[in-house]
Amino acid sequence: MTVTDLSPRPGPPALVLVAHGSRDPRALSTVRALQDRVRALRPGLPVHLGHIELNEPLLPDTLAALGDARAVLVPLLLGRGHHVKRDIPRTAAAARARTRVAAPLGPHPLLADTLGTRLLEAGWRPRPGSAVILAAAGSRDPESRVDTDRMAGLLAARLGVPVLPAYASAAAPTVPEAVAALRAKGRRHIAVASYFTAPGRFATQCAAAAPGVVAAPLGAHAAMAELVIHRYEQALGTPVTAAA
């Protein structure tokens, strides 16, 4: 006689979005909107949110609420740096939850698509003498700089104009320095692409230094939700479709 196992099968690991956190209230609403988009892409997949600092829920609290469940942490960060390489893994290791940490979102072609869309939304159009500054947060970690340079290359290939990285903190050039460098090369129509997941202090600082068109941050664009799922599945090594 064949006995059928009717015990419930374990579901897919939870997806935990790891946001930096910001005092700007728009940041929390933006990552919440992105969380909703991710849930819409994978109905039935548990999608949680945890912050590194400044906003609740904080990541340790989110992981504590999961108990010993499986989870994949997807950093809503755009390159390798201290948070990705140290803070998030340490927090994950201290939790009871059985975790994996996914790669940061960037660099990736889907981000180039999103940045291009945000520039078009802001009114940018390529014309002779055009160039774009990729405004990023900045980091002292050299691998973070490598990742931003790669992202600038991806965006340049998509837009067909030169793209120069610039930074709000901890790295050079600044946005004003990048503007001066591009103007010295004869570039007169300079736009700023905001390489930030959500609005915040650094994004506002870079926007204030823009000489012309400035795009909104990446935000809750549909391609961002696709990229989150991609990083989640990449960390697991297999595509996952959650049951509704």
XYZ file of C-alpha atoms in Angstrom:
244
model
C 0.000 0.000 0.000
C 1.350 3.388 -1.006
C 1.177 6.108 1.618
C 1.017 9.656 0.340
C 2.893 12.229 2.367
C 0.371 14.953 3.176
C 2.635 17.001 5.416
C 2.943 20.611 4.280
C 5.907 21.344 2.064
C 8.138 24.202 3.154
C 7.595 27.352 1.140
C 10.326 29.419 -0.485
C 12.649 31.418 1.728
C 11.401 34.853 2.680
C 12.783 37.807 0.773
C 14.043 40.580 3.034
C 14.612 43.957 1.404
C 17.482 45.670 3.202
C 17.211 49.445 2.871
C 19.744 51.917 4.213
C 17.252 54.191 5.950
C 16.882 57.963 5.803
C 15.441 60.875 7.737
C 13.708 61.934 4.521
C 10.131 60.578 4.826
C 10.021 59.995 1.066
C 12.627 57.253 1.432
C 10.413 55.006 3.542
C 7.388 55.492 1.294
C 9.565 54.692 -1.731
C 10.913 51.411 -0.382
C 7.414 50.448 0.788
C 6.174 51.020 -2.769
C 9.025 48.875 -4.094
C 8.109 46.176 -1.579
C 4.551 46.216 -2.951
C 5.845 45.847 -6.518
C 7.986 42.862 -5.539
C 4.996 41.222 -3.852
C 2.937 41.755 -6.997
C 5.592 39.992 -9.073
C 5.693 36.967 -6.743
C 2.293 36.538 -5.064
C 2.608 34.343 -2.007
C 6.310 34.980 -1.522
C 6.899 36.489 1.943
C 8.532 39.893 1.366
C 9.779 41.819 4.398
C 11.651 45.055 4.948
C 14.504 45.876 7.307
C 16.646 49.010 7.599
C 20.309 49.359 8.439
C 19.632 52.563 10.377
C 17.341 55.572 10.849
C 14.017 53.877 9.993
C 11.934 51.100 11.461
C 11.783 48.221 11.176
C 15.485 47.800 11.730
C 17.026 44.727 10.121
C 17.766 42.868 13.411
C 14.108 43.242 14.407
C 12.879 41.977 11.047
C 15.145 38.927 11.281
C 14.142 38.273 14.890
C 10.493 38.176 13.848
C 11.336 35.446 11.315
C 12.581 33.100 14.037
C 14.561 30.265 12.481
C 12.904 30.561 9.048
C 14.907 30.686 5.844
C 15.448 34.101 4.292
C 17.377 35.820 1.514
C 18.529 39.345 2.278
C 18.534 41.578 -0.817
C 20.402 44.832 -0.196
C 18.747 47.851 -1.813
C 22.263 49.178 -2.270
C 24.004 49.874 -5.532
C 27.492 48.486 -5.099
C 29.986 46.825 -2.824
C 30.889 48.775 0.286
C 30.969 48.601 4.074
C 27.252 47.900 4.512
C 27.201 45.110 1.915
C 30.496 43.511 2.890
C 30.358 43.855 6.679
C 27.235 45.288 8.320
C 24.599 43.156 6.615
C 26.521 39.835 6.844
C 27.251 40.460 10.540
C 23.607 41.162 11.277
C 22.563 38.075 9.342
C 25.093 35.892 11.169
C 23.795 37.045 14.552
C 20.187 36.138 13.741
C 18.448 32.797 14.329
C 17.039 32.905 10.825
C 18.843 30.782 8.241
C 19.965 33.454 5.828
C 21.746 34.115 2.594
C 22.836 37.575 1.528
C 22.286 38.451 -2.128
C 24.495 40.708 -4.203
C 23.769 44.443 -4.188
C 21.520 45.698 -6.955
C 24.259 47.314 -8.980
C 25.779 47.357 -11.393
C 23.184 45.832 -13.726
C 21.610 46.618 -17.130
C 18.170 46.908 -15.523
C 19.508 49.863 -13.555
C 20.676 51.467 -16.794
C 17.149 51.031 -18.139
C 15.690 52.646 -15.026
C 18.171 55.527 -15.031
C 17.446 56.168 -18.696
C 13.718 56.205 -18.057
C 14.109 58.622 -15.151
C 16.142 60.986 -17.351
C 13.494 60.921 -20.077
C 10.804 61.554 -17.480
C 12.749 64.627 -16.353
C 12.782 66.002 -19.897
C 16.269 64.963 -20.992
C 16.889 64.263 -24.684
C 20.261 63.512 -26.290
C 21.655 66.255 -28.503
C 25.088 67.422 -29.674
C 27.229 68.334 -26.693
C 25.235 66.165 -24.287
C 26.723 64.355 -21.308
C 25.354 62.813 -18.134
C 26.706 62.767 -14.607
C 25.945 59.611 -12.651
C 25.527 61.009 -9.145
C 26.173 58.366 -6.466
C 26.552 58.335 -2.698
C 30.252 57.487 -2.652
C 32.362 55.161 -0.527
C 35.967 54.754 0.590
C 35.840 51.132 -0.578
C 37.659 50.853 -3.938
C 35.318 48.072 -5.069
C 32.402 50.468 -4.682
C 34.145 52.855 -7.084
C 34.684 49.997 -9.542
C 30.977 49.158 -9.415
C 29.947 52.774 -10.034
C 32.380 53.040 -12.949
C 30.862 49.906 -14.456
C 27.387 51.342 -14.012
C 28.470 54.528 -15.767
C 29.683 52.413 -18.671
C 26.373 50.561 -18.884
C 24.449 53.832 -18.850
C 26.711 55.410 -21.473
C 26.141 52.427 -23.758
C 22.392 52.769 -23.320
C 22.216 56.541 -23.804
C 24.906 56.984 -26.439
C 26.523 59.929 -24.610
C 29.447 60.211 -22.186
C 28.606 59.405 -18.560
C 30.883 60.560 -15.765
C 30.446 59.294 -12.191
C 30.351 61.837 -9.360
C 29.881 61.452 -5.637
C 28.131 63.093 -2.716
C 30.625 61.866 -0.122
C 33.895 60.003 0.488
C 35.029 59.973 -3.165
C 35.829 62.331 -6.020
C 34.814 64.032 -8.204
C 31.865 65.867 -6.704
C 28.993 66.865 -8.972
C 30.346 70.449 -9.414
C 33.796 69.049 -10.210
C 32.293 66.653 -12.759
C 30.356 69.513 -14.363
C 33.577 71.523 -14.701
C 35.438 68.554 -16.194
C 32.730 67.931 -18.788
C 32.485 71.605 -19.725
C 36.248 71.664 -20.207
C 35.751 68.948 -22.808
C 33.126 70.979 -24.652
C 30.039 69.364 -23.164
C 27.402 72.052 -22.755
C 24.218 70.059 -22.147
C 24.817 68.227 -18.882
C 22.154 66.256 -17.010
C 22.370 64.440 -13.696
C 21.150 60.853 -13.272
C 20.373 60.162 -9.610
C 21.987 56.835 -8.768
C 20.120 56.470 -5.488
C 17.501 53.919 -4.554
C 15.279 56.523 -2.908
C 15.184 60.222 -2.052
C 17.412 61.327 0.794
C 20.100 63.755 1.868
C 22.711 62.769 -0.712
C 20.226 62.666 -3.577
C 18.968 66.131 -2.624
C 22.542 67.430 -2.332
C 23.474 66.181 -5.799
C 20.271 67.505 -7.347
C 20.986 70.962 -5.938
C 24.346 70.977 -7.763
C 22.882 69.956 -11.126
C 23.392 72.523 -13.898
C 20.267 71.507 -15.795
C 18.045 68.453 -16.026
C 18.163 66.231 -12.956
C 16.399 62.883 -12.846
C 14.547 61.399 -9.900
C 16.125 58.508 -7.964
C 15.563 54.940 -9.126
C 12.610 54.493 -6.777
C 9.894 51.875 -7.213
C 10.288 51.467 -10.972
C 9.062 48.122 -12.306
C 12.593 47.208 -13.416
C 13.781 47.652 -9.838
C 11.308 45.031 -8.640
C 12.481 42.681 -11.408
C 16.064 43.201 -10.322
C 15.225 42.462 -6.684
C 13.677 39.136 -7.721
C 16.685 38.410 -9.924
C 19.115 38.964 -7.026
C 16.927 36.814 -4.746
C 16.875 33.938 -7.230
C 20.575 34.377 -7.993
C 21.344 33.953 -4.292
C 19.301 30.752 -4.189
C 20.767 29.467 -7.434
C 17.350 28.718 -8.913
C 14.212 30.543 -10.079
C 11.431 30.517 -7.498
C 7.740 30.914 -8.107
C 5.733 31.120 -4.909
C 2.295 29.610 -4.724
C -0.529 32.108 -4.495
